[in-house]
Amino acid sequence: MIDESRPFIAARIAVMTISDTRTLEDDRSGDTLAARVNDAGHILADRVIVRDDRDAITSQLYMWLDDKDVDVIISTGGTGITGRDITPECFEALYTKAIPGFGELFRMLSYETIGTSTIQSRATAGIAGTTLMFALPGSTGAVKDGWDKILKTQLDNRYRPCNFIELMPRFGEK
């Protein structure tokens, strides 16, 4: 439930599409995600397309993790089970804390749309330092499921009973 008495706090969100074939002109899932980020009132801090390559993905993640103008990283693509699908491995190597419930909830919700095919998704989430990281599958349907059914509310500080945004100031606690 959204508590309208609380002021909205915009997060600075970076969007990464992971693909060997997409460009900004035909990246429908990246377009869908970027539009939803903006429509929700957040700030699109950056948007890139990175090839399915461990060094390229990890390098981009490190750049954003070092950037104080990025609060959240959301990727689309590379979460399947083929040989080139390495997004979860790249993300998970950088987590200081995993958020296993994200992938579990994503697959549960995705089951309603694509049935047992959801088992092929390795959607993942975690925190790296003080930055939230979410890796979604590359289809527009998966992006819609991930954003509309999970991230839209969890990245809204007005969502009750709790949300990620209100916890962000405490991520760096020792």
Tab-separated table of C-alpha atoms in Angstrom:
chain	number	residue	atom	x	y	z
A	1	MET	CA	0.000	0.000	0.000
A	2	ILE	CA	1.272	3.491	-0.872
A	3	ASP	CA	1.204	6.002	1.984
A	4	GLU	CA	0.454	9.283	0.174
A	5	SER	CA	1.288	11.263	3.330
A	6	ARG	CA	4.977	10.464	2.829
A	7	PRO	CA	7.001	12.463	0.264
A	8	PHE	CA	8.326	10.495	-2.717
A	9	ILE	CA	12.124	10.094	-2.881
A	10	ALA	CA	13.511	9.608	-6.394
A	11	ALA	CA	16.266	7.029	-6.785
A	12	ARG	CA	19.027	7.409	-9.359
A	13	ILE	CA	18.770	4.273	-11.461
A	14	ALA	CA	21.222	2.973	-14.075
A	15	VAL	CA	19.901	0.556	-16.705
A	16	MET	CA	22.088	-2.004	-18.463
A	17	THR	CA	20.958	-4.176	-21.360
A	18	ILE	CA	23.167	-7.212	-21.820
A	19	SER	CA	23.151	-8.405	-25.416
A	20	ASP	CA	25.452	-9.195	-28.308
A	21	THR	CA	22.869	-8.110	-30.872
A	22	ARG	CA	20.742	-5.232	-29.559
A	23	THR	CA	21.333	-1.557	-30.182
A	24	LEU	CA	19.653	1.496	-28.638
A	25	GLU	CA	17.408	1.581	-31.710
A	26	ASP	CA	15.947	-1.908	-31.156
A	27	ASP	CA	16.354	-2.488	-27.415
A	28	ARG	CA	12.678	-2.924	-26.486
A	29	SER	CA	13.292	-4.323	-23.010
A	30	GLY	CA	15.730	-1.517	-22.175
A	31	ASP	CA	13.232	1.028	-23.538
A	32	THR	CA	10.473	-0.524	-21.425
A	33	LEU	CA	12.582	-0.430	-18.282
A	34	ALA	CA	13.848	3.133	-18.850
A	35	ALA	CA	10.295	4.359	-19.484
A	36	ARG	CA	9.026	2.737	-16.292
A	37	VAL	CA	11.884	4.252	-14.273
A	38	ASN	CA	11.008	7.723	-15.589
A	39	ASP	CA	7.231	7.235	-15.300
A	40	ALA	CA	7.620	6.283	-11.635
A	41	GLY	CA	9.405	9.587	-10.964
A	42	HIS	CA	12.908	8.221	-10.600
A	43	ILE	CA	16.022	9.581	-12.327
A	44	LEU	CA	17.516	7.557	-15.176
A	45	ALA	CA	21.153	8.035	-14.159
A	46	ASP	CA	22.592	6.171	-17.158
A	47	ARG	CA	21.683	3.598	-19.769
A	48	VAL	CA	24.039	1.338	-21.701
A	49	ILE	CA	24.119	-1.783	-23.801
A	50	VAL	CA	26.928	-4.179	-22.914
A	51	ARG	CA	27.854	-7.355	-24.774
A	52	ASP	CA	27.608	-10.781	-23.102
A	53	ASP	CA	31.170	-10.665	-21.833
A	54	ARG	CA	32.273	-11.043	-18.212
A	55	ASP	CA	34.886	-8.273	-18.374
A	56	ALA	CA	32.536	-5.828	-20.136
A	57	ILE	CA	29.679	-6.440	-17.685
A	58	THR	CA	31.888	-6.336	-14.604
A	59	SER	CA	33.706	-3.214	-15.775
A	60	GLN	CA	30.404	-1.358	-16.266
A	61	LEU	CA	29.131	-2.527	-12.879
A	62	TYR	CA	32.293	-1.284	-11.148
A	63	MET	CA	31.963	2.114	-12.866
A	64	TRP	CA	28.427	2.490	-11.544
A	65	LEU	CA	29.290	1.158	-8.092
A	66	ASP	CA	31.970	3.858	-7.847
A	67	ASP	CA	29.547	6.559	-9.062
A	68	LYS	CA	27.824	8.381	-6.179
A	69	ASP	CA	25.079	9.411	-8.642
A	70	VAL	CA	23.882	5.789	-9.005
A	71	ASP	CA	21.727	4.295	-6.228
A	72	VAL	CA	20.307	1.326	-8.118
A	73	ILE	CA	21.480	-0.808	-11.047
A	74	ILE	CA	18.931	-2.806	-13.040
A	75	SER	CA	19.961	-5.026	-15.919
A	76	THR	CA	17.972	-6.888	-18.518
A	77	GLY	CA	19.343	-9.932	-20.315
A	78	GLY	CA	21.824	-12.713	-19.793
A	79	THR	CA	20.017	-14.475	-16.936
A	80	GLY	CA	19.153	-17.689	-18.775
A	81	ILE	CA	20.958	-21.009	-18.798
A	82	THR	CA	22.899	-20.962	-22.067
A	83	GLY	CA	26.670	-20.765	-22.196
A	84	ARG	CA	26.729	-17.011	-22.874
A	85	ASP	CA	24.288	-16.190	-20.031
A	86	ILE	CA	26.674	-14.933	-17.338
A	87	THR	CA	24.868	-11.939	-15.831
A	88	PRO	CA	24.057	-13.636	-12.503
A	89	GLU	CA	27.672	-14.707	-12.036
A	90	CYS	CA	28.892	-11.150	-12.707
A	91	PHE	CA	26.370	-9.598	-10.313
A	92	GLU	CA	26.711	-12.178	-7.543
A	93	ALA	CA	30.509	-11.835	-7.502
A	94	LEU	CA	30.053	-8.192	-6.441
A	95	TYR	CA	27.312	-8.580	-3.821
A	96	THR	CA	28.114	-7.779	-0.223
A	97	LYS	CA	24.634	-9.118	0.581
A	98	ALA	CA	22.400	-11.224	-1.641
A	99	ILE	CA	18.630	-10.680	-1.713
A	100	PRO	CA	17.496	-14.235	-2.566
A	101	GLY	CA	13.805	-13.414	-2.137
A	102	PHE	CA	13.884	-11.252	-5.274
A	103	GLY	CA	14.638	-14.128	-7.629
A	104	GLU	CA	12.223	-16.404	-5.795
A	105	LEU	CA	9.407	-13.849	-5.986
A	106	PHE	CA	10.211	-13.008	-9.611
A	107	ARG	CA	9.927	-16.661	-10.641
A	108	MET	CA	6.702	-17.096	-8.671
A	109	LEU	CA	5.121	-14.096	-10.380
A	110	SER	CA	6.546	-15.045	-13.773
A	111	TYR	CA	4.978	-18.497	-13.447
A	112	GLU	CA	1.567	-16.820	-13.793
A	113	THR	CA	2.624	-15.569	-17.250
A	114	ILE	CA	4.944	-18.196	-18.735
A	115	GLY	CA	4.308	-21.293	-16.641
A	116	THR	CA	7.113	-23.704	-15.945
A	117	SER	CA	9.437	-21.889	-18.379
A	118	THR	CA	10.158	-19.551	-15.471
A	119	ILE	CA	12.517	-22.184	-14.093
A	120	GLN	CA	15.022	-21.119	-16.767
A	121	SER	CA	15.309	-17.636	-15.245
A	122	ARG	CA	18.194	-16.870	-12.931
A	123	ALA	CA	16.956	-13.392	-11.972
A	124	THR	CA	18.980	-12.181	-9.024
A	125	ALA	CA	19.376	-9.223	-6.685
A	126	GLY	CA	21.750	-7.989	-4.041
A	127	ILE	CA	23.545	-5.067	-2.517
A	128	ALA	CA	27.111	-4.119	-3.411
A	129	GLY	CA	28.332	-1.655	-0.826
A	130	THR	CA	25.440	0.807	-0.746
A	131	THR	CA	24.077	0.151	-4.244
A	132	LEU	CA	21.078	-2.046	-4.989
A	133	MET	CA	21.522	-4.390	-7.972
A	134	PHE	CA	18.794	-6.292	-9.855
A	135	ALA	CA	19.285	-8.587	-12.863
A	136	LEU	CA	16.150	-9.294	-14.904
A	137	PRO	CA	15.716	-11.546	-17.939
A	138	GLY	CA	15.897	-9.898	-21.365
A	139	SER	CA	12.288	-10.097	-22.549
A	140	THR	CA	9.922	-7.139	-22.307
A	141	GLY	CA	7.479	-9.392	-20.447
A	142	ALA	CA	10.105	-10.175	-17.827
A	143	VAL	CA	10.964	-6.494	-17.453
A	144	LYS	CA	7.278	-5.678	-16.981
A	145	ASP	CA	6.878	-8.462	-14.402
A	146	GLY	CA	10.002	-7.421	-12.513
A	147	TRP	CA	9.242	-3.709	-12.492
A	148	ASP	CA	5.456	-3.647	-12.257
A	149	LYS	CA	5.089	-6.441	-9.712
A	150	ILE	CA	8.182	-5.948	-7.520
A	151	LEU	CA	10.502	-3.019	-8.157
A	152	LYS	CA	7.906	-0.279	-8.647
A	153	THR	CA	6.764	-0.620	-5.034
A	154	GLN	CA	10.043	-1.695	-3.438
A	155	LEU	CA	11.761	1.362	-4.941
A	156	ASP	CA	9.008	3.669	-3.635
A	157	ASN	CA	9.715	4.920	-0.106
A	158	ARG	CA	5.983	5.433	0.415
A	159	TYR	CA	5.262	1.702	0.093
A	160	ARG	CA	4.208	0.155	3.405
A	161	PRO	CA	5.013	-1.810	5.437
A	162	CYS	CA	8.608	-1.517	4.158
A	163	ASN	CA	10.710	-0.879	1.066
A	164	PHE	CA	14.319	-0.753	-0.127
A	165	ILE	CA	14.532	3.042	-0.381
A	166	GLU	CA	13.983	3.651	3.332
A	167	LEU	CA	16.719	1.115	4.131
A	168	MET	CA	19.320	2.545	1.732
A	169	PRO	CA	20.861	4.984	4.246
A	170	ARG	CA	21.643	1.992	6.461
A	171	PHE	CA	23.338	-0.192	3.824
A	172	GLY	CA	26.791	1.066	4.791
A	173	GLU	CA	26.385	0.403	8.514
A	174	LYS	CA	29.149	-1.528	10.242
